[in-house]
Amino acid sequence: MSLDKIGIAKRIAQEVKSGHYVNLGIGIPTLVANYINKKLEVEFQSENGLLGMGPFPVSGQEDADLINAGKQTITTLPGASFFDSSTSFSMIRGQHVDLTILGAMEVSENGDIANWKIPGKMVKGMGGAMDLVASAQNIIVAMMHTNRQGESKLLKKCSLPLTGIGCIKKIATNLAFLEIVQDGFKLIERAPGVSVKQIVDSTQGNLIVEGEIPEMKIF
Amino acid sequence: MSLDKIGIAKRIAQEVKSGHYVNLGIGIPTLVANYINKKLEVEFQSENGLLGMGPFPVSGQEDADLINAGKQTITTLPGASFFDSSTSFSMIRGQHVDLTILGAMEVSENGDIANWKIPGKMVKGMGGAMDLVASAQNIIVAMMHTNRQGESKLLKKCSLPLTGIGCIKKIATNLAFLEIVQDGFKLIERAPGVSVKQIVDSTQGNLIVEGEIPEMKIF
Amino acid sequence: MIDKRVRNVSNALEGISDSMTLMLGGFGLCGIPENCISELVNMKVKNITCISNNAGIDDFGLGLLLKDKQIKKMISSYVGENNEFERQMLEGELEVDLIPQGTLAERCRAAQAGIPAFYTPAGFGTEVGEGKEFRDFNGKMHLMETAFKADFSIIKAWKGDSAGNLIFKATARNFNACMAGSAKITVAEVEELVPVGSLNPDHIHIPGIFIQRIFQGNKYEKRIEKRTVQAK
Amino acid sequence: MIDKRVRNVSNALEGISDSMTLMLGGFGLCGIPENCISELVNMKVKNITCISNNAGIDDFGLGLLLKDKQIKKMISSYVGENNEFERQMLEGELEVDLIPQGTLAERCRAAQAGIPAFYTPAGFGTEVGEGKEFRDFNGKMHLMETAFKADFSIIKAWKGDSAGNLIFKATARNFNACMAGSAKITVAEVEELVPVGSLNPDHIHIPGIFIQRIFQGNKYEKRIEKRTVQAK
């Protein structure tokens, strides 16, 4: 058994601390918002120009002028503010955003990340991802441990064009929660029901397994 | 006979064109606002964060939160806007302000200006003057032709610390209106009742006198 | 007050010709200058370089210009919502310069602010940094990025007055504010053009000095790209 | 919502100690953080470096810190209204770094925006440029200027909410907005602290993310430096 996307989102939600301004990328990261402890003081930043992002609107309340960075209609919470794109990236580049959660195609054992381009195939652009990974102090990658072909996405070296170098600190996958340390991927927790061997087999980069590896607690 | 400060301001006012955003320095430049043809579309920028500056308030209407760059209480005109200091200097550095009028202690024949410091004596600071002279396309200096000792302020080379280099295009003094060209100060107009000889005698830098020099028309 | 009003969209875009570089505001379809984009289609200008965060969708926004092959080059951060774009790019019909969104915004702002170049860490060590100057500040590598140069900047605001002062609504501010005054001529289209004096000077997002021409758009479709709602 | 409220000025300035670098907002006496300045006098912190456009007047604003010789160095653009300042500077008791106002504002904004350095033409060819890197862009010489580094930024707004969102009034915005988020800790004092949700998100000048601590000042004198009126 391994985690589904919601499970990954739930595990990442545990990393969010009170007082955090959080930027969520599209895909699994967006789901994280649903599982953060409601008692925490947290605000979501959307890089198209919104701080204090709320849930999706109820039908009939959609506003074309109010979207998130994924172009989805959204709402604001009390205390929200709007601003332009250069101010938004002042928040990001200036390290005012405390936590960045984003998806990845590949992560390497030294913390490089590739998530924006497959040459000759997918060229959608990096959006704000390069700014985020270049500046964020605290980045968590949310992704499947392997790709559709079953190949590891935790590599010695990324094969795809990079988004940023040496910037990733934590990774949550369907199989494990890992931290990137000096020598590679340090296994912190196993997904419920997943064995260390399964994680070892699914990790191409250097995996550090020290002592007993606890199982994640997903509520 | 030579111009007084009001006369200088009146002469400079003739240089203001419709559509101009104008930044006025303290002293004589401030007076220019009073003599601009009311039919022209002109807006005044104050670098502390105001566009659309109006006249001084009537007594009792002063607002401590509404001042100009000279720290004087002022008012706004319809269409005014407030902004922060970095936006204000975006207007100046980005050449959105069309005309800058400022005072000077010295101007040299190649367009250098000194107006911010007398070493060991007066050290008030440059304020916004260095930004203004470095970026403005169109700068008019308003000043007396000579200092209190009767020495020329239109020099071959400035003796005081510079505010900017090669930036001044036009000068209005109590004696004359001049333009700075390739080879020096070109005499354009004489102040009413002032002879060319008087101007020659009061100018240390290279003065170019070509043909008949008309007398200013000051209304 | 300096009156910036022009009669209509055609007067607003007067002077735009083939091979120019245009900046266009908006994020996705949010806050795009709809009326000006339609007019660019009508004008049939060709070979244009567009600086715009996104490239619209197949049948709206900049997608309309792509469809008619009016665009020679796109400078954007994300173009993922447009199939025709991806086709033209992969087949080499379209030049594309993909740059980080924050760098894009700041290069617009730098043009507005008269700052010819600045340093940012975004993209260092990636192909974005190839051929660019880099430099260590405080133990971290940064790329030198330069201000954009464009012939026209075309933006959209919610309300504007005759003096060119602009107010944006919600997240429709985005690149529209960064691009005001970032080109020789900035054209602003607004949903509502109000008389001078009706906007609170403290609420103005972009002072009129950054705007050369302003007009009220005929109509706004304001299409939603991804309508997402929650169960009631 | 992240609550940024602190009980009072003394909590707001907790952690400030001798030899720190402080940024202080305001232009002249307009928009200065009066309550924080009084508290700095009470705290008797010494040897501080102040980044502030002006230095107050002899008996108000930063003049109060100068009088008590709490300031080691001033980084300002214009200090002409303060006789004690001029005396201390000319007699070498005070270090002074005078820099162009636009450069001052942009170096604050650069710190806020994570831009370590930028280029500006201001000051090239003058003593401001001495010892600084310069470079030609588009045929014009520019100086490289770096972002400020400060321990605390202390600013004043008109209204603020518990989340740290700020709204300024008229020309009291000035450097206060540029300095928000330009130091490790930004303290905002406001004339009126309102509940979260009472400010229109489109009217907020500085989003709360740039502010770490906020409080409502006890009283505001708001002294006018040059009362100038016209004949009725």
Coordinates of N, CA and C in Angstrom, one line a residue, chain D residues 54-184:
Chain D
N54 N 15.6 61.7 6.3 CA 15.9 63.0 7.0 C 16.3 62.7 8.4
A55 N 16.7 63.7 9.1 CA 17.2 63.5 10.5 C 16.4 64.2 11.5
G56 N 15.1 64.6 11.1 CA 14.2 65.3 12.0 C 14.7 66.7 12.3
I57 N 14.1 67.3 13.3 CA 14.5 68.7 13.6 C 15.1 68.6 15.0
D58 N 15.6 69.7 15.5 CA 16.4 69.7 16.8 C 15.6 69.1 17.9
D59 N 14.3 69.3 18.0 CA 13.5 68.8 19.2 C 12.4 67.9 18.8
F60 N 12.5 67.2 17.6 CA 11.4 66.3 17.3 C 12.0 65.3 16.2
G61 N 11.3 64.1 16.2 CA 11.8 63.1 15.2 C 13.2 62.6 15.6
L62 N 14.0 62.3 14.6 CA 15.3 61.7 15.0 C 16.2 62.7 15.7
G63 N 15.8 64.0 15.6 CA 16.6 65.0 16.4 C 16.7 64.6 17.9
L64 N 15.7 63.9 18.4 CA 15.7 63.5 19.8 C 16.8 62.5 20.1
L65 N 17.0 61.6 19.1 CA 18.1 60.6 19.3 C 19.5 61.3 19.1
L66 N 19.5 62.2 18.2 CA 20.8 62.9 17.9 C 21.2 63.7 19.2
K67 N 20.2 64.4 19.8 CA 20.5 65.2 21.0 C 21.1 64.3 22.1
D68 N 20.7 63.1 22.2 CA 21.2 62.2 23.2 C 22.4 61.4 22.7
K69 N 22.9 61.8 21.6 CA 24.1 61.1 21.0 C 23.9 59.6 20.9
Q70 N 22.7 59.1 20.6 CA 22.4 57.7 20.4 C 22.8 57.2 19.0
I71 N 23.0 58.2 18.1 CA 23.3 57.8 16.7 C 24.7 57.9 16.4
K72 N 25.3 56.8 15.9 CA 26.7 56.7 15.5 C 26.8 57.2 14.0
K73 N 25.8 56.7 13.2 CA 25.9 57.0 11.8 C 24.5 57.2 11.2
M74 N 24.4 58.2 10.3 CA 23.2 58.5 9.6 C 23.4 58.2 8.1
I75 N 22.4 57.5 7.6 CA 22.4 57.3 6.1 C 21.1 58.0 5.6
S76 N 21.3 59.1 4.9 CA 20.1 60.0 4.6 C 20.4 60.6 3.3
S77 N 19.3 61.3 2.8 CA 19.5 62.1 1.5 C 19.6 63.6 1.8
Y78 N 18.9 64.0 2.9 CA 18.8 65.4 3.2 C 18.6 65.6 4.7
V79 N 19.5 66.4 5.2 CA 19.5 66.6 6.7 C 19.5 68.1 7.1
G80 N 19.0 68.9 6.1 CA 19.2 70.3 6.2 C 18.4 71.1 7.3
E81 N 17.5 70.3 8.0 CA 16.6 71.0 8.9 C 17.0 70.9 10.4
N82 N 18.2 70.4 10.6 CA 18.6 70.0 11.9 C 20.0 70.6 12.3
N83 N 20.0 71.6 13.1 CA 21.3 72.3 13.4 C 22.2 71.4 14.2
E84 N 21.7 70.7 15.2 CA 22.5 69.8 16.0 C 23.2 68.7 15.1
F85 N 22.4 68.3 14.1 CA 23.0 67.3 13.2 C 24.2 67.9 12.5
E86 N 24.0 69.1 11.9 CA 25.0 69.7 11.1 C 26.3 70.0 12.0
R87 N 26.0 70.3 13.2 CA 27.1 70.6 14.2 C 27.9 69.3 14.4
Q88 N 27.2 68.2 14.7 CA 27.8 66.9 15.0 C 28.6 66.4 13.8
M89 N 28.0 66.6 12.6 CA 28.6 66.1 11.4 C 29.9 66.9 11.1
L90 N 29.8 68.3 11.1 CA 30.9 69.1 10.8 C 32.1 68.9 11.8
E91 N 31.7 68.6 13.0 CA 32.8 68.3 14.0 C 33.2 66.9 14.1
G92 N 32.7 66.1 13.2 CA 33.2 64.7 13.1 C 32.7 63.8 14.2
E93 N 31.6 64.2 15.0 CA 31.1 63.4 16.0 C 30.2 62.3 15.5
L94 N 29.7 62.6 14.3 CA 28.7 61.7 13.7 C 29.2 61.3 12.3
E95 N 29.1 60.0 12.0 CA 29.3 59.6 10.6 C 28.1 59.8 9.8
V96 N 28.3 60.3 8.6 CA 27.2 60.5 7.7 C 27.4 60.0 6.3
D97 N 26.4 59.3 5.8 CA 26.5 58.8 4.4 C 25.3 59.4 3.7
L98 N 25.6 60.5 2.9 CA 24.6 61.1 2.2 C 24.4 60.5 0.8
I99 N 23.2 60.0 0.5 CA 23.0 59.4 -0.8 C 21.8 59.9 -1.5
P100 N 21.7 59.8 -2.8 CA 20.6 60.4 -3.5 C 19.3 59.8 -3.1
Q101 N 18.2 60.6 -3.0 CA 17.0 60.1 -2.4 C 16.4 58.9 -3.2
G102 N 16.5 59.0 -4.5 CA 15.9 57.9 -5.3 C 16.7 56.6 -5.0
T103 N 18.0 56.7 -4.9 CA 18.9 55.6 -4.6 C 18.6 55.0 -3.2
L104 N 18.3 55.9 -2.3 CA 18.0 55.5 -0.9 C 16.7 54.7 -0.9
A105 N 15.7 55.2 -1.6 CA 14.4 54.6 -1.7 C 14.5 53.2 -2.4
E106 N 15.3 53.1 -3.5 CA 15.4 51.9 -4.2 C 16.2 50.9 -3.5
R107 N 17.2 51.3 -2.7 CA 18.0 50.4 -1.9 C 17.1 49.7 -0.8
C108 N 16.2 50.5 -0.3 CA 15.2 50.0 0.7 C 14.3 48.9 0.0
R109 N 13.8 49.4 -1.2 CA 12.9 48.5 -1.9 C 13.6 47.2 -2.4
A110 N 14.9 47.3 -2.7 CA 15.7 46.2 -3.1 C 15.8 45.2 -2.0
A111 N 16.0 45.7 -0.8 CA 16.1 44.8 0.4 C 14.7 44.1 0.6
Q112 N 13.6 44.8 0.4 CA 12.3 44.2 0.5 C 12.1 43.1 -0.5
A113 N 12.6 43.4 -1.7 CA 12.3 42.5 -2.9 C 13.3 41.4 -3.2
G114 N 14.4 41.3 -2.3 CA 15.4 40.3 -2.5 C 16.2 40.5 -3.7
I115 N 16.4 41.8 -4.1 CA 17.3 42.1 -5.2 C 18.6 42.7 -4.6
P116 N 19.7 41.9 -4.7 CA 20.9 42.3 -4.0 C 21.6 43.6 -4.5
A117 N 21.4 43.9 -5.8 CA 22.0 45.1 -6.4 C 21.3 45.5 -7.7
F118 N 21.4 46.7 -8.0 CA 20.8 47.3 -9.2 C 21.6 48.4 -9.7
Y119 N 21.3 48.9 -10.9 CA 22.0 50.0 -11.5 C 21.2 51.3 -11.6
T120 N 21.8 52.4 -11.3 CA 21.1 53.7 -11.4 C 22.1 54.7 -11.9
P121 N 21.6 55.7 -12.7 CA 22.5 56.8 -13.2 C 22.8 57.8 -12.1
A122 N 22.0 57.9 -11.1 CA 22.1 58.9 -10.1 C 23.5 58.9 -9.4
G123 N 24.2 60.0 -9.4 CA 25.4 60.2 -8.7 C 26.7 59.8 -9.5
F124 N 26.5 59.3 -10.7 CA 27.7 59.0 -11.5 C 28.4 60.3 -11.8
G125 N 29.7 60.3 -11.7 CA 30.5 61.5 -11.9 C 30.6 62.4 -10.7
T126 N 30.0 62.1 -9.7 CA 30.0 62.9 -8.4 C 30.7 62.1 -7.3
E127 N 30.9 62.7 -6.2 CA 31.6 62.0 -5.1 C 30.7 60.8 -4.6
V128 N 29.4 60.8 -4.9 CA 28.6 59.6 -4.5 C 29.1 58.4 -5.3
G129 N 29.7 58.6 -6.5 CA 30.1 57.5 -7.3 C 31.5 57.0 -6.9
E130 N 32.2 57.7 -6.1 CA 33.6 57.4 -5.8 C 33.7 56.0 -5.1
G131 N 34.5 55.2 -5.7 CA 34.7 53.8 -5.1 C 33.7 52.8 -5.5
K132 N 32.7 53.3 -6.3 CA 31.6 52.4 -6.6 C 31.8 51.9 -8.1
E133 N 31.3 50.6 -8.3 CA 31.3 50.1 -9.6 C 30.4 50.9 -10.5
F134 N 30.9 51.1 -11.8 CA 30.0 51.8 -12.7 C 30.0 51.0 -14.0
R135 N 29.1 51.3 -14.8 CA 28.9 50.5 -16.0 C 28.0 51.2 -17.0
D136 N 28.3 51.0 -18.3 CA 27.6 51.6 -19.4 C 26.4 50.8 -19.7
F137 N 25.2 51.3 -19.7 CA 24.0 50.7 -20.3 C 23.4 51.7 -21.2
N138 N 23.2 51.3 -22.5 CA 22.5 52.1 -23.5 C 23.2 53.5 -23.6
G139 N 24.5 53.4 -23.5 CA 25.3 54.6 -23.8 C 25.3 55.6 -22.6
K140 N 24.9 55.2 -21.5 CA 24.9 56.1 -20.3 C 25.5 55.3 -19.1
M141 N 26.2 56.0 -18.3 CA 26.9 55.4 -17.2 C 26.0 55.3 -16.0
H142 N 26.1 54.2 -15.3 CA 25.3 53.9 -14.1 C 26.1 53.4 -13.0
L143 N 25.7 53.6 -11.8 CA 26.4 53.1 -10.6 C 25.7 51.8 -10.2
M144 N 26.5 50.9 -9.7 CA 25.9 49.7 -9.1 C 25.6 50.0 -7.6
E145 N 24.4 49.9 -7.2 CA 24.0 50.1 -5.8 C 23.4 48.9 -5.2
T146 N 23.7 48.7 -3.9 CA 23.3 47.4 -3.3 C 22.1 47.6 -2.3
A147 N 21.4 46.5 -2.0 CA 20.3 46.5 -1.1 C 20.8 46.8 0.3
F148 N 20.0 47.6 1.1 CA 20.4 47.8 2.5 C 20.3 46.5 3.3
K149 N 21.0 46.5 4.4 CA 20.8 45.4 5.3 C 20.6 46.1 6.7
A150 N 19.4 45.8 7.2 CA 19.1 46.4 8.5 C 18.6 45.4 9.5
D151 N 18.7 45.7 10.8 CA 18.2 44.7 11.8 C 16.7 44.9 12.0
F152 N 16.3 46.2 12.1 CA 14.9 46.5 12.3 C 14.5 47.6 11.3
S153 N 13.2 47.5 10.8 CA 12.7 48.6 10.0 C 11.5 49.1 10.8
I154 N 11.4 50.4 11.0 CA 10.3 50.9 11.9 C 9.6 52.0 11.1
I155 N 8.3 51.6 10.9 CA 7.5 52.5 10.0 C 6.2 52.9 10.7
K156 N 5.5 53.8 10.0 CA 4.3 54.4 10.6 C 3.2 54.4 9.4
A157 N 2.0 53.9 9.7 CA 0.9 54.0 8.8 C -0.3 54.6 9.4
W158 N -1.3 54.9 8.6 CA -2.5 55.5 9.1 C -3.4 54.5 9.7
K159 N -3.8 53.5 8.9 CA -4.6 52.4 9.5 C -3.8 51.1 9.3
G160 N -4.1 50.1 10.2 CA -3.5 48.8 10.0 C -4.5 47.8 10.6
D161 N -4.4 46.6 10.2 CA -5.3 45.6 10.8 C -4.4 44.5 11.5
S162 N -5.0 43.6 12.2 CA -4.3 42.6 13.0 C -3.3 41.8 12.2
A163 N -3.6 41.6 10.9 CA -2.8 40.8 10.1 C -1.6 41.6 9.6
G164 N -1.5 42.9 9.9 CA -0.3 43.7 9.5 C -0.5 44.4 8.2
N165 N -1.7 44.3 7.7 CA -2.0 45.1 6.4 C -2.0 46.6 6.7
L166 N -1.4 47.4 5.9 CA -1.3 48.8 6.1 C -1.9 49.7 5.0
I167 N -2.5 50.8 5.5 CA -2.9 51.8 4.6 C -2.3 53.2 5.1
F168 N -1.8 53.9 4.1 CA -1.2 55.2 4.4 C -2.1 56.3 4.0
K169 N -1.8 57.5 4.5 CA -2.6 58.6 4.2 C -1.7 59.7 3.5
A170 N -2.2 60.1 2.3 CA -1.5 61.2 1.5 C 0.0 61.0 1.4
T171 N 0.7 62.1 1.6 CA 2.2 61.9 1.4 C 2.9 61.4 2.6
A172 N 2.2 60.9 3.6 CA 2.8 60.2 4.7 C 3.2 58.7 4.3
R173 N 2.9 58.3 3.1 CA 3.3 57.0 2.6 C 4.9 56.9 2.5
N174 N 5.4 57.9 1.7 CA 6.8 58.1 1.4 C 7.7 56.8 1.6
F175 N 8.7 56.9 2.5 CA 9.6 55.8 2.7 C 9.0 54.7 3.6
N176 N 7.9 55.0 4.2 CA 7.3 53.9 5.1 C 7.0 52.7 4.2
A177 N 6.5 52.9 3.0 CA 6.1 51.8 2.2 C 7.4 51.0 1.7
C178 N 8.4 51.8 1.3 CA 9.6 51.2 0.8 C 10.4 50.4 1.8
M179 N 10.2 50.7 3.1 CA 10.9 50.1 4.2 C 10.2 48.9 4.8
A180 N 9.0 48.7 4.4 CA 8.2 47.5 4.9 C 8.8 46.2 4.4
G181 N 9.3 45.4 5.3 CA 9.9 44.1 4.9 C 11.3 44.3 4.4
S182 N 12.0 45.4 4.7 CA 13.3 45.6 4.2 C 14.4 45.3 5.3
A183 N 13.9 44.8 6.4 CA 14.8 44.4 7.5 C 14.3 43.1 8.0
K184 N 15.1 42.5 8.9 CA 14.7 41.2 9.4 C 13.4 41.3 10.1

